CSV table of C-alpha atoms in Angstrom, one decimal:
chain,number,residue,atom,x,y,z
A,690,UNK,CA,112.6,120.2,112.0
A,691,UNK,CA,112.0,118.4,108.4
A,692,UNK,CA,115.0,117.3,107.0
A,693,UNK,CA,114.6,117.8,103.1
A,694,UNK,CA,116.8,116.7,100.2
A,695,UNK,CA,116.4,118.5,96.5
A,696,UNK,CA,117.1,116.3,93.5
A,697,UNK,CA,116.1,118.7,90.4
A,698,UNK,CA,118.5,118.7,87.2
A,699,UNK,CA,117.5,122.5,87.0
A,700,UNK,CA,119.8,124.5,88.9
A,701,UNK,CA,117.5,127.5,88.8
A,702,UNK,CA,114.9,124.9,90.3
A,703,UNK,CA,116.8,123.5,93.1
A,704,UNK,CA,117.7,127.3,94.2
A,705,UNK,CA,114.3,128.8,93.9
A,706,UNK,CA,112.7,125.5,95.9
A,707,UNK,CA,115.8,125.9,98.7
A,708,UNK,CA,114.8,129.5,99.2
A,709,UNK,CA,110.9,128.9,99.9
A,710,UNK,CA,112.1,126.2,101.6
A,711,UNK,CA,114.5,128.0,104.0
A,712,UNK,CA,112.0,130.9,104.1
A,713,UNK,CA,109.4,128.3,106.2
A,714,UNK,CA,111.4,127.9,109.0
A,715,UNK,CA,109.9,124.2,109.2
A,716,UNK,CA,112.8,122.4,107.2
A,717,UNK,CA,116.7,121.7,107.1
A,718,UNK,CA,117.9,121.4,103.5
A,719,UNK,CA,120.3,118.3,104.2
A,720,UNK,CA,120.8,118.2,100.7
A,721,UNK,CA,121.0,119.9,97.2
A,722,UNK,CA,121.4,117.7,93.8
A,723,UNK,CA,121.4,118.5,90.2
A,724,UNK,CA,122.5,115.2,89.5
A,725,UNK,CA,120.3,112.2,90.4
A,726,UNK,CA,123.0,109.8,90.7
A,727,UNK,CA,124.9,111.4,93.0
A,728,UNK,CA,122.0,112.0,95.1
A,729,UNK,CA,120.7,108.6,95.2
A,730,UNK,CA,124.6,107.8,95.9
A,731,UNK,CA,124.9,110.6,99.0
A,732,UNK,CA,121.4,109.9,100.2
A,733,UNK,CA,121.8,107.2,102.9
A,734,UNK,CA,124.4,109.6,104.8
A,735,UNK,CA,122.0,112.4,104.9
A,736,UNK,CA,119.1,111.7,107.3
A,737,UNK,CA,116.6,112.8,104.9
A,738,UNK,CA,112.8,112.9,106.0
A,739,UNK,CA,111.6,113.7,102.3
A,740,UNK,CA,112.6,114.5,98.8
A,741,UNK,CA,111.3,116.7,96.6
A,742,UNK,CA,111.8,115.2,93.5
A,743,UNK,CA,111.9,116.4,89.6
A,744,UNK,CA,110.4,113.6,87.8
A,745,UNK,CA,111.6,114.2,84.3
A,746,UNK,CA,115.5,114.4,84.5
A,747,UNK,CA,118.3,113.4,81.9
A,748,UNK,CA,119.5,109.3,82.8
A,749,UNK,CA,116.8,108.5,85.4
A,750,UNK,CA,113.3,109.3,85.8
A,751,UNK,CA,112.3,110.4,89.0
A,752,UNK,CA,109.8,107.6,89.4
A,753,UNK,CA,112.1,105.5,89.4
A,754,UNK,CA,114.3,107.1,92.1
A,755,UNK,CA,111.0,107.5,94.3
A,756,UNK,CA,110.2,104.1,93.9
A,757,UNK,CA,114.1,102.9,95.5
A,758,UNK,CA,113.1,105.3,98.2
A,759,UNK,CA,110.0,104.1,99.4
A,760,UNK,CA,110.5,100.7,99.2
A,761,UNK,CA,113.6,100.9,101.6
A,762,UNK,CA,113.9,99.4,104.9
A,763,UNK,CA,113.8,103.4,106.4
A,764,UNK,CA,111.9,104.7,103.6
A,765,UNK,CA,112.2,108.4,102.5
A,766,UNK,CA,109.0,110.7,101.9
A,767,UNK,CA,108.6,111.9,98.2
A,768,UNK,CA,107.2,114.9,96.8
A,769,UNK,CA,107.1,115.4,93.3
A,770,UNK,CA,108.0,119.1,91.8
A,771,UNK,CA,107.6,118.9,88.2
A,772,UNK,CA,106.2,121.4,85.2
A,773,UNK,CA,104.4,118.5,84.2
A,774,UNK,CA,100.9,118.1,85.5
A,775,UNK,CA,100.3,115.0,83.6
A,776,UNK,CA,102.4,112.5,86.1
A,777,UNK,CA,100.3,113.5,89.2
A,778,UNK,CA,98.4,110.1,89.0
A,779,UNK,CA,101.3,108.1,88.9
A,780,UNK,CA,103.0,109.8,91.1
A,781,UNK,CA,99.9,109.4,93.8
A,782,UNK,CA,99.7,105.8,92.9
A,783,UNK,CA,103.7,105.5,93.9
A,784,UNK,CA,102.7,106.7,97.2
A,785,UNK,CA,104.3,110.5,96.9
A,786,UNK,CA,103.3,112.2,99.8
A,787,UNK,CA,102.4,115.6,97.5
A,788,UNK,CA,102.9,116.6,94.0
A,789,UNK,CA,103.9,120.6,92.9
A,790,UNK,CA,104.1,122.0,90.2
A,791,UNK,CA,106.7,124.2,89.0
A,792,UNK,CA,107.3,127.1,89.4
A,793,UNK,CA,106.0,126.6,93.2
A,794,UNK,CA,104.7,129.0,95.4
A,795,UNK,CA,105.2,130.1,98.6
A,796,UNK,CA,101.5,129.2,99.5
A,797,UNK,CA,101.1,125.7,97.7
A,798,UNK,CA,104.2,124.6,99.9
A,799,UNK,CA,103.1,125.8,102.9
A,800,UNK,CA,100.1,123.2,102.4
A,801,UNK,CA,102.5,120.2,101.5
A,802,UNK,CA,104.8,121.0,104.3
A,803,UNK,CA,101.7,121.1,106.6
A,804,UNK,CA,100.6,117.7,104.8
A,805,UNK,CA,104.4,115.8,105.4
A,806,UNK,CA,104.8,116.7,109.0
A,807,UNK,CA,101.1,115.7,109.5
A,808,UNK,CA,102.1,111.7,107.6
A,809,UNK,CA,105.7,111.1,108.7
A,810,UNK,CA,103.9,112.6,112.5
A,811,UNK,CA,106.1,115.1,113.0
A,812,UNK,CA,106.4,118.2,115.8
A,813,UNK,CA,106.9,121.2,114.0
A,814,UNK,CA,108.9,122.3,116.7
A,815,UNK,CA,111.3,119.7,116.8
């Protein structure tokens, strides 16, 4: 199973993304954040496959916290949730493994969650 981290400084964001998430069956929310500096200081304890990621966030852009997790020695999948469709480029470029927009459906996720366990070759059944 996909072990997933939320960092999102929404709290109606991170609870609407945990629910579809849940609702998959394919992933383990290891972690819930509304504050990216206690996520980036929680993260190595958690056993994370991916992030999804806010990129526009109060003290830290999420760029820049997906660029300290992919360049890592165990680096951590990204995926980008954001209401802003204008950082998809960058975000491709930074090697995110997806990018959703907010407010997410159930349908759209389905398709990244197919895409991550099909990059970091994951079973589904695991």
């Amino acid at each position: 199973m996909l072990r997933a981290v939320i960092i999102d400084d929404e709290v109606h964001a991170v609870g609407n993304l945990a629910s579809l998430l849940e609702e998959s069956g394919m992933v383990e929310i290891v972690g819930q954040f509304t504050n990216p500096f206690e996520a980036l200081d929680k993260l190595d304890g958690l056993g994370a496959d991916v992030v999804f990621l806010d990129i526009v966030m109060p003290g830290i852009n999420g760029m820049t916290i997906a660029n300290r997790l992919l360049n890592r020695s165990r680096p951590i999948g990204v995926v980008f949730v954001s209401a802003h469709a204008k950082y998809a480029v960058e975000a491709f470029e930074a090697g995110a493994l997806d990018y959703l927009l907010k407010p997410v459906s159930e349908d759209r996720l389905q398709k990244t969650l197919w895409t991550i366990y099909e990059h970091l070759d994951l079973d589904e059944a695991e």
